[in-house]
Tab-separated table of C-alpha atoms in Angstrom:
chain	number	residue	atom	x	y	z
J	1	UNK	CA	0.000	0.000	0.000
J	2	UNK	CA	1.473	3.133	-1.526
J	3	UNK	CA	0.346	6.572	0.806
J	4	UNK	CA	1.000	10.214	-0.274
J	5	UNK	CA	1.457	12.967	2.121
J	6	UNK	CA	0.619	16.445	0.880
J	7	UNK	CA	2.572	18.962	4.094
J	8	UNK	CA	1.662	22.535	4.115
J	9	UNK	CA	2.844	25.519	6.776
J	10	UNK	CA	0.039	27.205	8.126
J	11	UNK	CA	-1.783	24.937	9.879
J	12	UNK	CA	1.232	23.314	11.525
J	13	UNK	CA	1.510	23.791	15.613
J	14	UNK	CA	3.191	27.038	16.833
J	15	UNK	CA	2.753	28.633	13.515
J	16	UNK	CA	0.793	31.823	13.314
J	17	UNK	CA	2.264	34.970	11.206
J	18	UNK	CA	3.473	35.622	7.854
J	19	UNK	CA	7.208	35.563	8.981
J	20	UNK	CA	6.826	32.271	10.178
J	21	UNK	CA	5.841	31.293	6.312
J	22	UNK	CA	7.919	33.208	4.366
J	23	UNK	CA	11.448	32.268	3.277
J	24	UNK	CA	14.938	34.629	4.221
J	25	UNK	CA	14.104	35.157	8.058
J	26	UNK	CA	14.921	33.370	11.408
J	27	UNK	CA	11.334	32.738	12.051
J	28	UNK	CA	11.209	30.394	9.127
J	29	UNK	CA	14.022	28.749	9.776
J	30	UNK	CA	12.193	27.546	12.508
J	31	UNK	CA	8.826	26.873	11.147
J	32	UNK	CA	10.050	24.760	8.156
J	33	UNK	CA	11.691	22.183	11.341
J	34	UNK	CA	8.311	21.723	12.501
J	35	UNK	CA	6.371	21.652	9.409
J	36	UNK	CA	9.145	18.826	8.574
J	37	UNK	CA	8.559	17.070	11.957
J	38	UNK	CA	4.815	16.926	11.436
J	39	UNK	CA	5.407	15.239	7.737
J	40	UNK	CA	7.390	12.897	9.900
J	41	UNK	CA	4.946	12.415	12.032
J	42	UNK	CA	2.598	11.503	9.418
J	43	UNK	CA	4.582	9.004	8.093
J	44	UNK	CA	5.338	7.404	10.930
J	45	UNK	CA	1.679	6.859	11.023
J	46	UNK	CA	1.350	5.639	7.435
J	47	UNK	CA	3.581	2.849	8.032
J	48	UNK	CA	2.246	2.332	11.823
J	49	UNK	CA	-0.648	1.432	10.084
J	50	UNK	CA	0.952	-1.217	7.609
J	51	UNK	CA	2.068	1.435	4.496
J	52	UNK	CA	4.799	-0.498	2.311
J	53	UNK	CA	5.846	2.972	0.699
J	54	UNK	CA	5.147	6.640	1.389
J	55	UNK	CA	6.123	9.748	-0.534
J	56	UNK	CA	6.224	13.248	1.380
J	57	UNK	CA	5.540	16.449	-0.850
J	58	UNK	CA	6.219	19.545	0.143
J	59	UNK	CA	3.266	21.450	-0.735
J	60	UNK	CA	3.621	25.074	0.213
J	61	UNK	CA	5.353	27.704	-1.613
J	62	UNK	CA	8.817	27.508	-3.678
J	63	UNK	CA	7.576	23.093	-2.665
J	64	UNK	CA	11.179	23.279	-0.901
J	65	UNK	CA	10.780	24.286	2.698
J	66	UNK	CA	11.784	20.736	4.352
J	67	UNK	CA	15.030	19.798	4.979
J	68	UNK	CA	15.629	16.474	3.183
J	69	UNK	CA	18.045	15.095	5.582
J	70	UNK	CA	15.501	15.708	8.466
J	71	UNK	CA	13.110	13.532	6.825
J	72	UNK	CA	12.374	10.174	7.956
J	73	UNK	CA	14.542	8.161	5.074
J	74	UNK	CA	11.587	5.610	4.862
J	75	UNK	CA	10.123	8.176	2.616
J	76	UNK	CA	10.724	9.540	-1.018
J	77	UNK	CA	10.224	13.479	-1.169
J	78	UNK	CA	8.568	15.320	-3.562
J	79	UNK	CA	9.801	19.010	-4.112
J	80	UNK	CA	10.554	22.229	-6.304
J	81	UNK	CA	8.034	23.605	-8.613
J	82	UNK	CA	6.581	24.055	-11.521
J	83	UNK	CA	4.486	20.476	-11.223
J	84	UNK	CA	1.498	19.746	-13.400
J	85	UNK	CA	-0.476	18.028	-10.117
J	86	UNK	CA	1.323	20.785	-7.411
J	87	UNK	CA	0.088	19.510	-3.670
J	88	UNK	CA	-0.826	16.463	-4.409
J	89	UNK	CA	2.038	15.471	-6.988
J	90	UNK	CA	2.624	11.490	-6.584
J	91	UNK	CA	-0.802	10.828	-6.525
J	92	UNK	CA	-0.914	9.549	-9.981
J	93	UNK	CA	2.108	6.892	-9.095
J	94	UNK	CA	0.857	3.683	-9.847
J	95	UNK	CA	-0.571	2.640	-6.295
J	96	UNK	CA	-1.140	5.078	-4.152
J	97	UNK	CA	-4.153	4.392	-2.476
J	98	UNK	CA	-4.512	7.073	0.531
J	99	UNK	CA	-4.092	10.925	0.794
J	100	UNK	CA	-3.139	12.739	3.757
J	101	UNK	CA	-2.594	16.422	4.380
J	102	UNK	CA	-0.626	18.138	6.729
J	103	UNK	CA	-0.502	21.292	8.246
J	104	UNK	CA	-3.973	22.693	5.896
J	105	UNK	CA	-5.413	25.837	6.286
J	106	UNK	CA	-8.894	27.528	5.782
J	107	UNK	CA	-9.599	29.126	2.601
J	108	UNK	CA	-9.477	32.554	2.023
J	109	UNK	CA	-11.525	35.237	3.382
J	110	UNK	CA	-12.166	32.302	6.307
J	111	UNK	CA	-11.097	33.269	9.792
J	112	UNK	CA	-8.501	30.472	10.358
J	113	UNK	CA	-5.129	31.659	10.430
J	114	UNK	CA	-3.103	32.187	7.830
J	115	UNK	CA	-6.074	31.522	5.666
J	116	UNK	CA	-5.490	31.656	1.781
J	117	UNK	CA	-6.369	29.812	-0.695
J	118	UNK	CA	-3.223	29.265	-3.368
J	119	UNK	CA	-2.198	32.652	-3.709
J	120	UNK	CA	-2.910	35.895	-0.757
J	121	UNK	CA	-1.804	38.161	-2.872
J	122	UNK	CA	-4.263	37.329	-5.816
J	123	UNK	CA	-7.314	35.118	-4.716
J	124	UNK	CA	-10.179	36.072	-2.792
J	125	UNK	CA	-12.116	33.221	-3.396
J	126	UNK	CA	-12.157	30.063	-5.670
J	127	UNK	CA	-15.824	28.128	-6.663
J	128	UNK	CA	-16.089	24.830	-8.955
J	129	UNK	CA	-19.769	24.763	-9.942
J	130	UNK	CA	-20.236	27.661	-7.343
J	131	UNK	CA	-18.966	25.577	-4.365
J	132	UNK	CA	-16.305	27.604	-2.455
J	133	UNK	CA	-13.195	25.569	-2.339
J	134	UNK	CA	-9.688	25.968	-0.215
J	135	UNK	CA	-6.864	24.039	-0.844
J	136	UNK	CA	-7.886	21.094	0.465
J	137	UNK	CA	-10.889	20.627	-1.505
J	138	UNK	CA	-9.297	21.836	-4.691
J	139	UNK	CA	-6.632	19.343	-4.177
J	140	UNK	CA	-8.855	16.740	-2.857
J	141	UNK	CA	-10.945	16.818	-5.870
J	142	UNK	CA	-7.565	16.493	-7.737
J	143	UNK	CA	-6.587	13.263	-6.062
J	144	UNK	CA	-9.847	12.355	-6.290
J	145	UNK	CA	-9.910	12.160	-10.194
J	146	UNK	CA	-7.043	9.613	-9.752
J	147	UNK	CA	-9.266	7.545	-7.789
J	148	UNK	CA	-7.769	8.144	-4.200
J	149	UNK	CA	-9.403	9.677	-1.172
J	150	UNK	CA	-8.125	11.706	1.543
J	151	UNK	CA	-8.288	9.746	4.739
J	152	UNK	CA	-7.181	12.184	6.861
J	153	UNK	CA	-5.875	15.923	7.564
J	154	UNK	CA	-5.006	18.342	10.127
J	155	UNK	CA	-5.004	21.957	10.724
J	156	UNK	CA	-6.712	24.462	13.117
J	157	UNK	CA	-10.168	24.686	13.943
J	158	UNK	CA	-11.997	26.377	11.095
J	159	UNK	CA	-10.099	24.444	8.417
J	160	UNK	CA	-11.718	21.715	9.733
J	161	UNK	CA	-15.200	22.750	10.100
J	162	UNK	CA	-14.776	23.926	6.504
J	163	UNK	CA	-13.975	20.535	4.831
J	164	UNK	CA	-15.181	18.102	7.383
J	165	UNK	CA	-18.232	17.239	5.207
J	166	UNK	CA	-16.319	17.139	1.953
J	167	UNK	CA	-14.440	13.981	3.354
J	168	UNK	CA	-16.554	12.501	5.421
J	169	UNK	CA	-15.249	9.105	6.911
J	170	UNK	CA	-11.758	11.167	6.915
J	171	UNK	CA	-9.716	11.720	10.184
J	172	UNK	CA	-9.152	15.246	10.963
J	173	UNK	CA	-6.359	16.720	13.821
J	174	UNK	CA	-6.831	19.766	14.884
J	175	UNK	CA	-3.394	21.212	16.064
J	176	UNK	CA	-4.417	24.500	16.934
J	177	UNK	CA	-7.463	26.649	17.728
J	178	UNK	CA	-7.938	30.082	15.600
J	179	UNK	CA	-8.626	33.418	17.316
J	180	UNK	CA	-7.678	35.725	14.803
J	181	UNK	CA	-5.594	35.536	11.363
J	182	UNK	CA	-2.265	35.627	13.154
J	183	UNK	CA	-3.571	34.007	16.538
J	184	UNK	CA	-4.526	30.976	18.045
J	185	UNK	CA	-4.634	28.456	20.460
J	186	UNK	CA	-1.752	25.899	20.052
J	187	UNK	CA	-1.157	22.540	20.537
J	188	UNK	CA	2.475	21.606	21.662
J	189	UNK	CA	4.770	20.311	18.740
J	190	UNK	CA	4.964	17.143	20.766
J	191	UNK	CA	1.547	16.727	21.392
J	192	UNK	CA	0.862	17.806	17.912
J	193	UNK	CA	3.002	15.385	16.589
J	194	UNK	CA	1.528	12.517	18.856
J	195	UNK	CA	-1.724	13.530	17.198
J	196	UNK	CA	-0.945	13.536	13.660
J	197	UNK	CA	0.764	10.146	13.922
J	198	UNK	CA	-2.308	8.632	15.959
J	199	UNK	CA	-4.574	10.326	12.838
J	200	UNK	CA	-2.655	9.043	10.012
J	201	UNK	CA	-2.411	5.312	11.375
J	202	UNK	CA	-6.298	5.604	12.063
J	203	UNK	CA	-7.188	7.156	8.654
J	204	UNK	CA	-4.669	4.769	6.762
J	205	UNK	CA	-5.721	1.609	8.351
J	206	UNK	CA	-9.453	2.387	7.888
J	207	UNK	CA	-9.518	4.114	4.534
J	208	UNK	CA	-13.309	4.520	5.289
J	209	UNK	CA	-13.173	7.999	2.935
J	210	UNK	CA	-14.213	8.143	-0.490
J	211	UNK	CA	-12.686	10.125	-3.149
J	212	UNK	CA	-14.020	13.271	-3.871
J	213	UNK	CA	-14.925	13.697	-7.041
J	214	UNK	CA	-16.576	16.462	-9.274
J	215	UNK	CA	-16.832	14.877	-12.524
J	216	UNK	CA	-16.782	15.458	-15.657
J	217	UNK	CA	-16.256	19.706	-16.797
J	218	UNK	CA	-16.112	22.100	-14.646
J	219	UNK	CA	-16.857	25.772	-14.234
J	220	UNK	CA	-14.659	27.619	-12.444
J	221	UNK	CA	-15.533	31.273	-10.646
J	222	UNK	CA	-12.462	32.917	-9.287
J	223	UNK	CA	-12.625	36.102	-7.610
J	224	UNK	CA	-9.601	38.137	-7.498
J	225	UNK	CA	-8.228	40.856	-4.449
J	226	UNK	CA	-8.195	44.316	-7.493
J	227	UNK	CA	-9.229	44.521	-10.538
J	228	UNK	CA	-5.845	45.225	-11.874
J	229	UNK	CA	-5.407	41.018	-11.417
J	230	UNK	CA	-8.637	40.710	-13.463
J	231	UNK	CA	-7.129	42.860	-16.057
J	232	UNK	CA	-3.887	40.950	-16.128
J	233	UNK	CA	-5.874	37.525	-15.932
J	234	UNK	CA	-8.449	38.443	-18.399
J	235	UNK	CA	-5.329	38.465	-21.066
J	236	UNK	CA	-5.944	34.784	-21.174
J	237	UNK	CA	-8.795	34.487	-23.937
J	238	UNK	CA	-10.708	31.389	-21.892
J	239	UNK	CA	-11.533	33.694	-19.106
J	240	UNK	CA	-14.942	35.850	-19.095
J	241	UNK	CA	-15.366	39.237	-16.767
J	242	UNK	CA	-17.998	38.533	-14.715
J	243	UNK	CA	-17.468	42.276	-12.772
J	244	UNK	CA	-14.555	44.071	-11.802
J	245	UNK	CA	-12.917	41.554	-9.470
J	246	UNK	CA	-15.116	38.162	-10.516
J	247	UNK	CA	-14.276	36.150	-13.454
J	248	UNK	CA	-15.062	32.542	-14.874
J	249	UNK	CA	-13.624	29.978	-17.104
J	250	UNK	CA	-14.739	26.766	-18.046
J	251	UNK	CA	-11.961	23.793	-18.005
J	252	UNK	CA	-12.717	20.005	-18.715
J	253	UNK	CA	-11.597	18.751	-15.585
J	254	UNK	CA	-10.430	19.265	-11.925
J	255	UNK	CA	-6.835	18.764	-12.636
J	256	UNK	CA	-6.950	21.312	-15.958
J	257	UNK	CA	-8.895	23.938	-13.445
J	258	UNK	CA	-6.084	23.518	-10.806
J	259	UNK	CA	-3.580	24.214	-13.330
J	260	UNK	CA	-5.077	26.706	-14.862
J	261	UNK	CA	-5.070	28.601	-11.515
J	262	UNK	CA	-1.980	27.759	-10.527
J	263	UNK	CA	-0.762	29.798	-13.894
J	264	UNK	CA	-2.822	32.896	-12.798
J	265	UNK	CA	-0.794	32.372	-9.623
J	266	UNK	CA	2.633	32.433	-11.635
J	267	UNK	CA	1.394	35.429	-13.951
J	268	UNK	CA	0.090	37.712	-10.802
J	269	UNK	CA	3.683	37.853	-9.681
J	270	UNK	CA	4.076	40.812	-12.552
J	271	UNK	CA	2.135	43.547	-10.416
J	272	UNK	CA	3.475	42.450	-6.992
């Protein structure tokens, strides 16, 4: 049994402002230690619960945040960017029968911290057939068009009230408790890590999740944080103006959605 773990920042234990995510500071230095020591965590669990293989990816920004060599060697890593499947690259290896995520977030505009969803600077909000989606259900409908549910995921409070009922039969973790965008409630990394491990054995060994699928085309609404993004965006012929901030696009599947956001992503670096 072949598991994939997808291992973001923000929703990792002790984590709570920007400078804690953002590369070329001491505060990262120390967040991107525990985000790895959650992913090892996870894996632990993964093969606790009777995993023969388990890749790692490293699924927030540059995807190269966790120290290789601080990885549990059991594991293969996936890492760097540009990648056609992003967060949840590996999940089309022949195999891989279980999803979980690490260290998730709420979407943006939601009041868990350090809530985004892909890209602060550009999205407000992301819909597929006008169902508001963060990361985790963007990438869960990803993995799930290859088949493979996500059996379990942790994060802080509202990320889990906000995708407990796309995954139902999933294990969540909550490591932390939101109060604010840069505040919270916080488990120990210890106890965090006890958690995660304890949630990725149970959610491995009972697989009782179901992919998530949204089959078939899909129509994407995107809203965007000025309307100099929808200008910039709107360059791409596929995409209609809905209003000054709102567009849509049609794409035939999950996966060609995601990557056709993720290149809106790339391209909004220009007016940063």
């Amino acid at each position: 049994m072949k598991v994939l773990i997808s291992t973001d920042i923000e929703g990792v234990a002790g984590v709570y402002h920007p400078e804690q995510v953002r590369p070329g500071n001491p505060e990262f230095e120390r967040a991107r230690l525990l985000m790895a020591h959650e992913a090892n965590a996870a894996i632990a669990g993964a093969f606790d619960a009777g995993a023969t293989e388990v890749l790692v990816n490293d699924s927030h920004g540059g995807f190269r945040n966790m120290p290789p060599d601080v990885l549990d060697p059991r594991a293969r890593v996936v890492q760097g960017k540009p990648r056609y499947l992003s967060m949840v690259a590996g999940v089309e290896e022949e195999g891989v029968e279980a999803v979980c995520m690490v260290g998730y977030h709420s979407r943006a505009q939601g009041r868990g911290i350090l809530a985004h969803t892909i890209n602060s600077f550009a999205f407000a909000s992301v819909s597929l057939g006008g169902q508001e989606l963060g990361e985790a259900g963007l990438y869960g409908a990803l993995a799930g068009e290859y088949g493979v549910p996500v059996v379990m995921a942790s994060g802080d409070d509202v990320f889990i009230d906000e995708n407990r009922a796309l995954f139902p039969g999933a294990v969540f973790v909550e490591t932390k408790r939101a109060t604010g965008n840069t505040s919270g409630v916080s488990l120990s990394p210890e106890k965090a890590r006890l958690a995660i491990r304890d949630g990725a054995k149970r959610g491995v060994e009972a697989r009782a999740a179901k992919p998530l699928v949204f089959a078939g085309a899909q129509t994407v609404t995107l809203r965007v944080q000025t309307a100099a993004l929808a200008d910039l965006f709107c360059q791409w012929p596929a995409f209609e103006r809905v209003d000054g901030v709102t567009l849509r696009f049609d794409a035939p599947s999950v996966e060609a959605a995601v990557r056709m956001l993720n290149c809106c992503s790339a391209m909004s670096s220009m007016l940063r």
